[in-house]
Coordinates of C-alpha atoms in Angstrom, one line a residue:
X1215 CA 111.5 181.0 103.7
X1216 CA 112.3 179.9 107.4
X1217 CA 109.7 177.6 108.5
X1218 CA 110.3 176.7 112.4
X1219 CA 109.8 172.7 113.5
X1220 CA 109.9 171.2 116.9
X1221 CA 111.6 168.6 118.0
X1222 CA 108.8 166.0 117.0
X1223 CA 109.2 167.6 113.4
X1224 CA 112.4 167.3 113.1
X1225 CA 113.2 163.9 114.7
X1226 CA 110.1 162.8 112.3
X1227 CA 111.2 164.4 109.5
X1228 CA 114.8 164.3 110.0
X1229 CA 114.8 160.4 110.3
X1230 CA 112.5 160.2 107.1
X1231 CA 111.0 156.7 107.4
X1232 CA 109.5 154.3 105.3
X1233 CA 106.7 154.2 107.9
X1234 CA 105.9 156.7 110.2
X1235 CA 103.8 156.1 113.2
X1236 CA 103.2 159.1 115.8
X1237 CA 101.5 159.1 118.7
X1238 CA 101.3 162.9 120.3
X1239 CA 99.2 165.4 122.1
X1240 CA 97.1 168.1 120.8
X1241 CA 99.3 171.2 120.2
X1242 CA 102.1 169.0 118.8
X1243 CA 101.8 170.1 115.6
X1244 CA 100.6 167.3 113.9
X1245 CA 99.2 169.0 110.8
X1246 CA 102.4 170.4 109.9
X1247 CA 103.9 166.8 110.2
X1248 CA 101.6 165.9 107.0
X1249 CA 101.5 169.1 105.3
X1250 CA 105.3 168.7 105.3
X1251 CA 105.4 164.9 104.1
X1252 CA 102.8 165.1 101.6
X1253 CA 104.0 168.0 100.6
X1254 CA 107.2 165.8 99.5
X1255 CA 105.2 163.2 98.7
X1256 CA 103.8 165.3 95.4
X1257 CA 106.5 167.1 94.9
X1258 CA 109.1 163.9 94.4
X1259 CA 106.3 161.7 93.0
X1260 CA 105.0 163.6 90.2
X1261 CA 101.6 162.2 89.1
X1262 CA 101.2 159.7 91.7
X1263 CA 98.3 159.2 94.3
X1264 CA 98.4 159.4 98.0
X1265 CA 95.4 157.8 100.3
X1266 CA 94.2 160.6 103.0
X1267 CA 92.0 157.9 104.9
X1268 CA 89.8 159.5 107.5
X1269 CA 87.0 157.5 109.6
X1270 CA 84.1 160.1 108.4
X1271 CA 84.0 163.1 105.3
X1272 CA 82.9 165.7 107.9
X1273 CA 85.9 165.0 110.1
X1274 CA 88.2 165.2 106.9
X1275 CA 86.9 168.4 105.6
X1276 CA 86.2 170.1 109.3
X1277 CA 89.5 168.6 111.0
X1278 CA 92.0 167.0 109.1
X1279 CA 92.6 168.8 105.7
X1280 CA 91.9 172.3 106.0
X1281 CA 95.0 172.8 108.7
X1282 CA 96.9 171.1 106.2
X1283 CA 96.0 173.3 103.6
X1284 CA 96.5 176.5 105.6
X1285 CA 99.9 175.4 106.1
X1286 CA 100.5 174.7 102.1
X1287 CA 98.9 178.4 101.7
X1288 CA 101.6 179.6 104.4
X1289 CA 104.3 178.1 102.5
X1290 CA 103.0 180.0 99.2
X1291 CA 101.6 177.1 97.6
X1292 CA 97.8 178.5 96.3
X1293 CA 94.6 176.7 95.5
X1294 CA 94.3 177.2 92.1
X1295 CA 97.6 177.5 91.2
X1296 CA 99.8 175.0 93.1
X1297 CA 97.1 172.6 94.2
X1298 CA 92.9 172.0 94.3
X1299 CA 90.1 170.1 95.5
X1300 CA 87.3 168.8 94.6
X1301 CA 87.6 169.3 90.6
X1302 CA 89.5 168.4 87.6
X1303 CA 92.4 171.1 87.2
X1304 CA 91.5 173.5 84.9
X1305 CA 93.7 172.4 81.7
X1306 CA 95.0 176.1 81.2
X1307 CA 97.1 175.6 84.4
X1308 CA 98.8 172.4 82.1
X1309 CA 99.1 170.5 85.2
X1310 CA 100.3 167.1 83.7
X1311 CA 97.6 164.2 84.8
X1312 CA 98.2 161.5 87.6
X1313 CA 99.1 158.3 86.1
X1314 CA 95.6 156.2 87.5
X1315 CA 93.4 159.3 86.7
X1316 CA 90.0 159.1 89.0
X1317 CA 86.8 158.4 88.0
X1318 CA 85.0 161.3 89.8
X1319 CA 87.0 164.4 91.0
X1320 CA 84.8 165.3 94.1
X1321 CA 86.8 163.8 96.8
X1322 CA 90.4 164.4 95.0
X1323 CA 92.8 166.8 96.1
X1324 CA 95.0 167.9 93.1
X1325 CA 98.8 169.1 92.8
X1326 CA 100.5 170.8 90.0
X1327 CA 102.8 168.3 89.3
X1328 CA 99.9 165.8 88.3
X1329 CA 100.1 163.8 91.9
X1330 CA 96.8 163.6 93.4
X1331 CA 95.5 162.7 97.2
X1332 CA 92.3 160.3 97.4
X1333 CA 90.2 161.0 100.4
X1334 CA 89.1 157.6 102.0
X1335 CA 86.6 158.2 103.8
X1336 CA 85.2 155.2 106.0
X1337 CA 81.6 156.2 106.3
X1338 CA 81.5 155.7 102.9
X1339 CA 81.6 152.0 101.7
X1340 CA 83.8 151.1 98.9
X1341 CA 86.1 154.5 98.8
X1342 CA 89.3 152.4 98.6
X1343 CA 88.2 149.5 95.7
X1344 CA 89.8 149.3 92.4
X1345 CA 92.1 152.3 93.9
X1346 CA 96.1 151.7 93.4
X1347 CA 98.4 154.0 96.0
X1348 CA 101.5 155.1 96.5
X1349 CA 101.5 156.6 99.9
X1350 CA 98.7 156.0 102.9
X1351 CA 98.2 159.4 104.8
X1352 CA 95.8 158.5 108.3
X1353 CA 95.5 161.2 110.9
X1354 CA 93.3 160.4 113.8
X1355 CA 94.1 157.3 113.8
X1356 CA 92.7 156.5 116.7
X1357 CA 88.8 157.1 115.3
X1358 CA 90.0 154.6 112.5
X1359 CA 88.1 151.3 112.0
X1360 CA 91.4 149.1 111.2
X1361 CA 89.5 146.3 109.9
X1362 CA 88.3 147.9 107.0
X1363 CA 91.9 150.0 106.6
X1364 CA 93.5 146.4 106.2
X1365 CA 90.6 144.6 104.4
X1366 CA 90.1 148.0 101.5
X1367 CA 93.0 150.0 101.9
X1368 CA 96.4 148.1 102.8
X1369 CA 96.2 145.9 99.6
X1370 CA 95.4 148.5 97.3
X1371 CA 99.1 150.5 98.5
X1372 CA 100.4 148.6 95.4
X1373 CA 101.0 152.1 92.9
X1374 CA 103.5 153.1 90.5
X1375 CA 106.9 150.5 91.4
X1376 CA 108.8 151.1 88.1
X1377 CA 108.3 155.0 88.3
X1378 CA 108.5 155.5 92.4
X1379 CA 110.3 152.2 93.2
X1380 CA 113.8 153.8 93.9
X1381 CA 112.3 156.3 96.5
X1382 CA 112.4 155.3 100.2
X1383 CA 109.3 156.3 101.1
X1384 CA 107.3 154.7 98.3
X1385 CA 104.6 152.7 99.6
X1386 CA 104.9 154.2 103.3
X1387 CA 102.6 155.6 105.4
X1388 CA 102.2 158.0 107.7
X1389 CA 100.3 157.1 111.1
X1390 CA 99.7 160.2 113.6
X1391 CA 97.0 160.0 116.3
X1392 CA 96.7 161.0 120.0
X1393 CA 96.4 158.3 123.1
X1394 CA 93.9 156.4 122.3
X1395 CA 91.5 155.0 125.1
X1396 CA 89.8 152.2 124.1
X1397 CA 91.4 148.4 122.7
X1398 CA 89.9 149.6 119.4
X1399 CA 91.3 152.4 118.5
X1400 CA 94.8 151.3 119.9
X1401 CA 95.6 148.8 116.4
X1402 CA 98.1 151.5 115.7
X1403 CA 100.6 150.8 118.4
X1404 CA 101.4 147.4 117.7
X1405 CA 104.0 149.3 115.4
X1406 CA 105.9 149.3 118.5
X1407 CA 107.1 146.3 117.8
X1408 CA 108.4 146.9 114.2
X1409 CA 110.5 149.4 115.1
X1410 CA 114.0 148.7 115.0
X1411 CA 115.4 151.1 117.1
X1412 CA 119.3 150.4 116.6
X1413 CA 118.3 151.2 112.8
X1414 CA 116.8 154.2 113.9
X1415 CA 119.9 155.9 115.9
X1416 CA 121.9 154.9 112.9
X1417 CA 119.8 157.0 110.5
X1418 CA 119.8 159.7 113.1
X1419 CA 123.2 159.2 113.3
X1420 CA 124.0 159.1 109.3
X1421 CA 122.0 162.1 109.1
X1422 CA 124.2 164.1 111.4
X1423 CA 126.9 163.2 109.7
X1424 CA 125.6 164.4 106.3
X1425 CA 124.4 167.4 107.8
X1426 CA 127.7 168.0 109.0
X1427 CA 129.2 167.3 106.1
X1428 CA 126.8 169.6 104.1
X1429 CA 128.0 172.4 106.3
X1430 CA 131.4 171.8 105.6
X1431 CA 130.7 171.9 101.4
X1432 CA 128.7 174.9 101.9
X1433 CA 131.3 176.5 104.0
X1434 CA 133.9 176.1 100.7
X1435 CA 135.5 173.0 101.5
X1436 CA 134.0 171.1 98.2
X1437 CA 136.5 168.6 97.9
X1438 CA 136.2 165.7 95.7
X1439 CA 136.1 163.5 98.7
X1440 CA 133.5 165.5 100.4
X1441 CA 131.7 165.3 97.7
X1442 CA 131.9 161.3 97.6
X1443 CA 131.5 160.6 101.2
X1444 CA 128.4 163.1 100.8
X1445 CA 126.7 160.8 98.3
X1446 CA 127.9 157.5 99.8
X1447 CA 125.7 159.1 103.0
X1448 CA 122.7 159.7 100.9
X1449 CA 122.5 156.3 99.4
X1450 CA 122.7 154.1 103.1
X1451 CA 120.2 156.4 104.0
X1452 CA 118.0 155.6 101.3
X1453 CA 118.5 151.7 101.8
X1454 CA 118.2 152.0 105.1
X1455 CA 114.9 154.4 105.5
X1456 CA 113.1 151.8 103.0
X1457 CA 113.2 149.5 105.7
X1458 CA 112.6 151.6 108.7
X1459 CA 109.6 151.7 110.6
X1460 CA 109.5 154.6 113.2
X1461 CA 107.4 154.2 116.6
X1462 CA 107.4 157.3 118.8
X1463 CA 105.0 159.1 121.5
X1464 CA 105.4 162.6 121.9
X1465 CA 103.5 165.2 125.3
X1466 CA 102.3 168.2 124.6
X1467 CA 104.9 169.6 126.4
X1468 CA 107.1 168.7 123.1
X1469 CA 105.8 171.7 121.8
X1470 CA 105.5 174.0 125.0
X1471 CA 107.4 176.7 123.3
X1472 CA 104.4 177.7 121.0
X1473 CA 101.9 176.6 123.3
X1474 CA 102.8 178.3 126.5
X1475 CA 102.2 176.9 129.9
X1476 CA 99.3 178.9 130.4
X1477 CA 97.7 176.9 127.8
X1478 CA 99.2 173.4 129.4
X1479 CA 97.5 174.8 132.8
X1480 CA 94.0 175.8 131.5
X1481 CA 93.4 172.2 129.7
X1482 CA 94.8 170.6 132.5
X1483 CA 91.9 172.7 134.5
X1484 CA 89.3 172.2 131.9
X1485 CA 89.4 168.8 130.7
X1486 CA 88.8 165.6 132.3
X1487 CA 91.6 164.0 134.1
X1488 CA 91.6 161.1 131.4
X1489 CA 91.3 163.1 128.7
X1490 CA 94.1 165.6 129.7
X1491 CA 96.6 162.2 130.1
X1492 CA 95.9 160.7 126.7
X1493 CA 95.0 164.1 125.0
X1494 CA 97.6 166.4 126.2
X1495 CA 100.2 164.2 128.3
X1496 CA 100.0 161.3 125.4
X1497 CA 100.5 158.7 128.4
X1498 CA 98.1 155.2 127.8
X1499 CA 95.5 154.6 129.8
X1500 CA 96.7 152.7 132.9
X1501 CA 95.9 152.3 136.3
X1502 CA 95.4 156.0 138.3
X1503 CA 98.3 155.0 141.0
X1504 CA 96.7 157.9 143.3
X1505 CA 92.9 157.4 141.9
X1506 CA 90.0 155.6 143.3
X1507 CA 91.5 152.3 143.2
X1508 CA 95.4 153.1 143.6
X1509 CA 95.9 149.3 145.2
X1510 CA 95.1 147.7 141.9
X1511 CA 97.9 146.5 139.6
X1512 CA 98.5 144.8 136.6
X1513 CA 98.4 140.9 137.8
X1514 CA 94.7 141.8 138.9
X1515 CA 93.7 141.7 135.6
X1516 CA 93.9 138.5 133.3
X1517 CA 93.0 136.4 130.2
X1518 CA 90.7 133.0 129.9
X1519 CA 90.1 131.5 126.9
X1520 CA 88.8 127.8 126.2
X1521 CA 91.7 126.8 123.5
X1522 CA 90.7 123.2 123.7
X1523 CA 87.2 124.4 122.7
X1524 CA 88.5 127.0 120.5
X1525 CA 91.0 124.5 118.6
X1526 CA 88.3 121.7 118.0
X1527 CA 86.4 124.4 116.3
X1528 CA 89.1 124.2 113.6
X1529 CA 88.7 126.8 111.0
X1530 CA 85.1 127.1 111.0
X1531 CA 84.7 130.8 111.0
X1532 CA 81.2 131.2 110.9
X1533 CA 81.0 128.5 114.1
X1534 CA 83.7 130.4 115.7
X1535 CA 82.3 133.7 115.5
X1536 CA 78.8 132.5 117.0
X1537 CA 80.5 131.2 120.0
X1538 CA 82.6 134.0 120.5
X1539 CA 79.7 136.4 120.8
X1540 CA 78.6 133.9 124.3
X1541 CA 80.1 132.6 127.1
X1542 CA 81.2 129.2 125.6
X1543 CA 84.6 130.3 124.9
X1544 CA 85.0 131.7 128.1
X1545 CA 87.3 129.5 130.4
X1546 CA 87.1 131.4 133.7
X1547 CA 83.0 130.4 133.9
X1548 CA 82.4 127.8 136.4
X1549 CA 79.8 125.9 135.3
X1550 CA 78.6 125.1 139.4
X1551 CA 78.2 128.6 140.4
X1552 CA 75.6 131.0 140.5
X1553 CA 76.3 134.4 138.4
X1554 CA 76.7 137.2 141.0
X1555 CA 75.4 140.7 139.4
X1556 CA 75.1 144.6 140.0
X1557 CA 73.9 147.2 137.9
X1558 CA 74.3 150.8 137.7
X1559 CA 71.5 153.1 136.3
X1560 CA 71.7 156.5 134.3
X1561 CA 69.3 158.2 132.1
X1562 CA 72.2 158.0 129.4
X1563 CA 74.1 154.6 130.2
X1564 CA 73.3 151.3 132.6
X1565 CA 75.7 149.0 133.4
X1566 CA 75.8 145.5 134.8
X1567 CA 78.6 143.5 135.7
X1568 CA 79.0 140.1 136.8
X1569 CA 81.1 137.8 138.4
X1570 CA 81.7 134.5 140.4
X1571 CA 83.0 134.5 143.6
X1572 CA 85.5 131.8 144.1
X1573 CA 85.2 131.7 148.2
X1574 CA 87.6 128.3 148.4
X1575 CA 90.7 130.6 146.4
X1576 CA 89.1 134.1 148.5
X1577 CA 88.9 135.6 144.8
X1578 CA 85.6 137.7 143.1
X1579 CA 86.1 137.0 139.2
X1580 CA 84.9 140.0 137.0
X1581 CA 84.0 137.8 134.2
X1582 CA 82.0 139.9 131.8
X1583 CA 80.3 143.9 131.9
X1584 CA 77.3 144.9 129.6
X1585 CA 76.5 148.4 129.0
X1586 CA 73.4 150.1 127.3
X1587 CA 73.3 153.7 126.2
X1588 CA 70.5 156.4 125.1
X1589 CA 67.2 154.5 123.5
X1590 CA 68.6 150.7 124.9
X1591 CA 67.6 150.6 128.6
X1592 CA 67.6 147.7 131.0
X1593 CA 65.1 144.9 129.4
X1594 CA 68.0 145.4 126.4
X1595 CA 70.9 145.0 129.0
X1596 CA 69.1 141.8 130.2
X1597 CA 68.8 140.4 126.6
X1598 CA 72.6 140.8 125.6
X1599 CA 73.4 139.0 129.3
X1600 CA 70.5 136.3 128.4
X1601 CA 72.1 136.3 124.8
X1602 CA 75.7 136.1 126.1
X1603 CA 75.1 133.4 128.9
X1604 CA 73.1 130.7 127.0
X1605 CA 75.2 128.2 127.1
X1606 CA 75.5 128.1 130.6
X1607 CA 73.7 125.7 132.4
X1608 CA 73.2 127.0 135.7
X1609 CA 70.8 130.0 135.3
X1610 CA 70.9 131.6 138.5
X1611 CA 71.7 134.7 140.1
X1612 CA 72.3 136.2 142.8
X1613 CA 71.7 139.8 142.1
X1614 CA 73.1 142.3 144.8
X1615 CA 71.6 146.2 144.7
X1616 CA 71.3 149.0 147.0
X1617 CA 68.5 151.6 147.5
X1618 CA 69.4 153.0 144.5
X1619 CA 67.6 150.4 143.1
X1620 CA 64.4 150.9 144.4
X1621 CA 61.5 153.6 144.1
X1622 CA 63.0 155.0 140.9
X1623 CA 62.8 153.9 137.4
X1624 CA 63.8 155.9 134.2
X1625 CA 60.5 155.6 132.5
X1626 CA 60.7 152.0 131.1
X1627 CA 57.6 151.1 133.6
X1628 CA 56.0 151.8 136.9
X1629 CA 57.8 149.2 138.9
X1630 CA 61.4 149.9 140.0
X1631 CA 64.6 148.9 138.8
X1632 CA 64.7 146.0 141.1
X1633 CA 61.4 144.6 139.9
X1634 CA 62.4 145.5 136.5
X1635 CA 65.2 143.2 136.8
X1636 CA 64.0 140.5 138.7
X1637 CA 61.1 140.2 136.6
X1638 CA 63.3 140.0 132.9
X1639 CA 65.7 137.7 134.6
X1640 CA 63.0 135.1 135.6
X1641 CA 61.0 135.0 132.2
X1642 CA 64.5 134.2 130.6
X1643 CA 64.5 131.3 132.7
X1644 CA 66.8 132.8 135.2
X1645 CA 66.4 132.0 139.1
X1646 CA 67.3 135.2 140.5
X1647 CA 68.2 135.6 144.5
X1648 CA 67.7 139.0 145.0
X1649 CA 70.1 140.4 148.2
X1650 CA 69.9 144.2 149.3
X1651 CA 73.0 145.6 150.6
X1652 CA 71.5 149.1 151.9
X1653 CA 72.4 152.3 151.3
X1654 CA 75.0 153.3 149.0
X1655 CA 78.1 152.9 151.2
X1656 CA 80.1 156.2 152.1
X1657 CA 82.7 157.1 149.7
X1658 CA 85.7 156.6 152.0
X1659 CA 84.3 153.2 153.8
X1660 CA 84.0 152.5 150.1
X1661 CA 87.6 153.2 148.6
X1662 CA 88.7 151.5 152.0
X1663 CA 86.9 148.1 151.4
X1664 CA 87.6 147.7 148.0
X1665 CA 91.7 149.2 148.1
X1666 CA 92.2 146.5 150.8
X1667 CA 90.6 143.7 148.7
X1668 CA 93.3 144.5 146.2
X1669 CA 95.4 144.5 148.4
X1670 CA 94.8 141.0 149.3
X1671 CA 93.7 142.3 152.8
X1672 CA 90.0 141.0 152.3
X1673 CA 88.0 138.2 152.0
X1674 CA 87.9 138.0 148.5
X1675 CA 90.3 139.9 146.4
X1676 CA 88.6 141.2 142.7
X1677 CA 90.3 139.7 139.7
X1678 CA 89.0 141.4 136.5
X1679 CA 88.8 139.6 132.8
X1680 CA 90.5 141.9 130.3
X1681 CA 88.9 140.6 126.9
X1682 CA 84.9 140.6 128.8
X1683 CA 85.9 144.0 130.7
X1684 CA 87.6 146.1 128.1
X1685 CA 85.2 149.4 128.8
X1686 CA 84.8 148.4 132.4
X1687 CA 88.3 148.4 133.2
X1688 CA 88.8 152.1 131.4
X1689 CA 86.3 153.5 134.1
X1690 CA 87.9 151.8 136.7
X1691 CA 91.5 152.5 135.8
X1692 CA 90.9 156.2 135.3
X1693 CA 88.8 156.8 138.2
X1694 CA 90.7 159.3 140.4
X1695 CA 89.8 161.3 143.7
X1696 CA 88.3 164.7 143.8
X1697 CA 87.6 166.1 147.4
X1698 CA 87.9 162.7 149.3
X1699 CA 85.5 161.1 146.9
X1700 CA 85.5 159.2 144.0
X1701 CA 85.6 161.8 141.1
X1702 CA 82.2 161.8 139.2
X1703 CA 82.4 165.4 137.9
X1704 CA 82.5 164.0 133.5
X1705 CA 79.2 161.9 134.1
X1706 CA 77.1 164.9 133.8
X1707 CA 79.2 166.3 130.2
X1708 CA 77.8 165.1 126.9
X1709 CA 79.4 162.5 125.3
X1710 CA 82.1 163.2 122.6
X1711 CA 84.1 161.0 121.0
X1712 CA 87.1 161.6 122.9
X1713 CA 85.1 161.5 126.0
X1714 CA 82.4 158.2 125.6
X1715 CA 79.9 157.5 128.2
X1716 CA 81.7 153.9 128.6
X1717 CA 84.9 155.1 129.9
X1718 CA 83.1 156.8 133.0
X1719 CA 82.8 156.2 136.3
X1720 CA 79.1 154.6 135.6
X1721 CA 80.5 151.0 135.0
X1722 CA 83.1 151.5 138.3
X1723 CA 79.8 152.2 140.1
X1724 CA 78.4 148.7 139.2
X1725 CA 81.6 146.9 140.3
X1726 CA 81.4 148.6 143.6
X1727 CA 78.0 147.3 144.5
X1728 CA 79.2 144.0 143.1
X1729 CA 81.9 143.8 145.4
X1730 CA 80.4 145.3 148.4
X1731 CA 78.2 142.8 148.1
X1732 CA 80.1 139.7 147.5
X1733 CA 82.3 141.1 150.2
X1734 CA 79.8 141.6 152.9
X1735 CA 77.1 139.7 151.9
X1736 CA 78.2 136.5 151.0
X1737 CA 75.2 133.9 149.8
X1738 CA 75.6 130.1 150.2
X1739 CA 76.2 129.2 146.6
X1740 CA 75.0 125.3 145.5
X1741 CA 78.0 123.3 143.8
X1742 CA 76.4 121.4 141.2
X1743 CA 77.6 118.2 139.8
X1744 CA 77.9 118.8 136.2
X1745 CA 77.5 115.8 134.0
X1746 CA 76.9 115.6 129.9
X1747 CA 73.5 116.5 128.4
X1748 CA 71.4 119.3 129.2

């Protein structure tokens, strides 16, 4: 049977590498991708085991393996005949068994030439131990917790060397997710940098060549020579796709041919703008050049670590891991400044941010962000900035907010957020310097004020922490413009995975009012004269 691929499937397939790595839209067609490999994988590996590693069962057995399956069915392979899951064949079929043979079928997916697939799944501890692959399968890779994948599941790729050692693929993987948005979910595209991509055009190239030369055998021409130049073809490729890694990002509009542009049009109407750019468009998240904050760029963000503390640490793991989860690595704190802070509050999600402004370089550092969601409200917010700032010795604040502040408080007592605030801050041993800026300032006045500090028109210009700002500086990058105004429509929308509360324009929100007020309302700060002890 015919079986039609795009131009991601064929370029994927086509080049056939060791390892696989795919970043593409929804509507690319994906599933096929790994109904197609693993589909060679059990065919050409007879008896051996394949990881399918998912982050949760549900989403393996709602998302991941049933379109997989459906395309195996297409193809004419049947459960029950070709393939099963979830129970030891049936010996009447005679399927020959997989050379490690599992302890417990439940989460095994069986094939009649005695390969089997293991489903990892990562909400269940332990799923990869004492395993031995030959082949890693991860979809959704972005959901994936890669600590765990390289801690359980990379080592145990070790399978069957003398039986499946002379096949390129052995040991691969294949990698497909869409754009992921946060640092976390991002550990697959470091692969970028494996890729070799002169070794991939001359695969691509090799290929077309024995494509062509398959064409010319088939046509009659089965010389002797053809016949030897054919094979000499097939065994570069093999050496050659052992050691290929391939690194590519596909749109949605790869596969526009099936999905139509209506389709294209009504998710580009339907889902939220960041969604539809890593979802559909497959682009990574960057800054919205005509969004919110279109005058910030890449040099306004940065990295401060203490190395000289970090180094005299040695390799004291426990030590280091305590200090990384405060302030005392941080090397952008100045130790004879006040903390300048702003919240933002939601039933769902508060937010507080903080910086330092630097009035002698005209600079506002974003040093750190805190969020909250659901149960945690703001006496929790003000514990993991008490937690996170203990080291520092110069416990004040000055604590900028706007009438949003005041008169409303979501239930955690009868005073306001203000006094809420104030009130935590100062039995922590905080001196706090409360300064209210007003009224929330008109959207326009707003995006002016704060385009032209990045712009280096302003007093201070806002300089953002990348390692303490990672979910703050996802809701500022993707913050467009909707009707003149800063585009606040997906704060209302329950939270799904590929749409968190995080990455909304909450924690942008917080940064305004932090530099409005740093901006406009600049507060003497006292330079202290830091010396050693306490």
């Amino acid at each position: 049977m015919e079986v039609y691929f795009n131009r991601m499937q064929r370029e994927v397939c086509g080049i056939d590498a060791h390892t696989s790595v795919i970043v593409a839209g929804r509507g690319t067609g994906k599933s096929l991708l790994h109904a197609w490999i693993n589909l060679r994988n059990m065919q050409q590996m007879p008896r051996s085991t394949t990881a399918f590693v998912t982050p949760t069962a549900i989403r393996a057995k709602t998302n991941t393996l049933p379109s997989m399956f459906q395309h195996w069915e297409a193809w004419g392979f049947r459960r029950g005949i070709h393939w099963d899951i979830g129970r030891r064949p049936d010996r009447r079929l005679g399927w020959p068994a997989p050379l490690v043979q599992p302890d417990n079928w439940e989460n095994v997916i069986s094939f009649y030439t005695g390969a089997i697939g293991q489903i990892i799944s990562q909400d269940r501890v332990g799923t990869s131990n004492s395993k031995s692959f030959d082949y890693i399968d991860i979809d959704e890779a972005k959901f994936v917790n890669f600590e765990r994948l390289k801690d359980e599941t990379f080592p145990a790729n070790r399978g069957q060397q003398r039986e499946f050692g002379d096949l390129p693929f052995h040991h691969g993987m294949l990698i497909t997710s869409d754009m992921p948005v946060t640092r976390q979910g991002s550990w697959f595209m470091r692969y970028e940098k494996d890729c070799d991509q002169e070794l991939i055009e001359t695969i691509e190239a090799l290929v077309c060549e024995q494509q062509q030369t398959l064409l010319r055998i088939q046509s009659g021409d089965a010389t002797g020579y053809l016949q030897r130049h054919l094979a000499d073809i097939e065994n570069y490729l093999r050496r050659l796709r052992a050691r290929a890694t391939l690194y590519r990002r596909y749109s949605s509009l790869t596969n526009i041919e099936v999905l139509g542009e209506a389709w294209v049009r009504q998710m580009r109407r339907d889902l939220p703008p960041m969604v539809f750019r890593t979802s559909i468009l497959c682009q990574p998240i960057s800054i919205l050049k005509d969004g919110f904050y279109s005058s910030m760029r890449p040099h306004h963000k940065y990295t401060a670590t203490d190395h000289h503390r970090l180094d005299s640490l040695g390799y004291d793991f426990k030590e280091i891991g305590r200090e990384a989860g405060t302030c005392a690595l941080d090397a952008d704190l100045r130790p004879d400044l006040p903390l300048c802070i702003a919240f933002d509050y939601n039933a769902n999600i508060n937010w507080m941010v903080c910086g330092q402004a630097i009035e002698s370089e005209h600079r506002l550092n974003v040093i750190h962000s805190f969020y909250v969601k659901f149960e945690r409200k703001i006496p929790e917010l003000i514990d993991d900035f008490a937690r996170y700032y203990e080291p520092h010795r110069h416990k004040e604040v000055i604590f900028y907010y706007d009438s949003t502040a005041l008169g409303s408080n979501y239930a955690v007592n009868d005073q306001d957020f203000q006094w809420v605030i104030t009130n935590a801050l100062q039995k922590k041993g905080w001196t706090v310097r409360p300064v209210y800026i007003g009224a929330p300032m008109r959207h326009i006045e707003k995006y002016l004020l704060i385009n032209r500090g990045f712009a280096g028109q302003a007093r201070l210009t806002p300089y953002f922490n990348e390692q303490g700002n990672q979910a703050l500086l996802i809701s500022i990058q993707t913050a467009g413009l909707y009707n003149g105004k800063k585009d606040k429509r997906g704060e209302k929308l329950a939270e799904t995975e590929e749409n968190r509360l995080e990455n909304r324009t909450d924690g942008s929100d917080a940064f305004d009012t932090l530099y409005i007020g740093c901006e406009r309302f600049p507060q003497q700060t006292h330079l202290l004269r830091v010396t050693g002890g306490g």
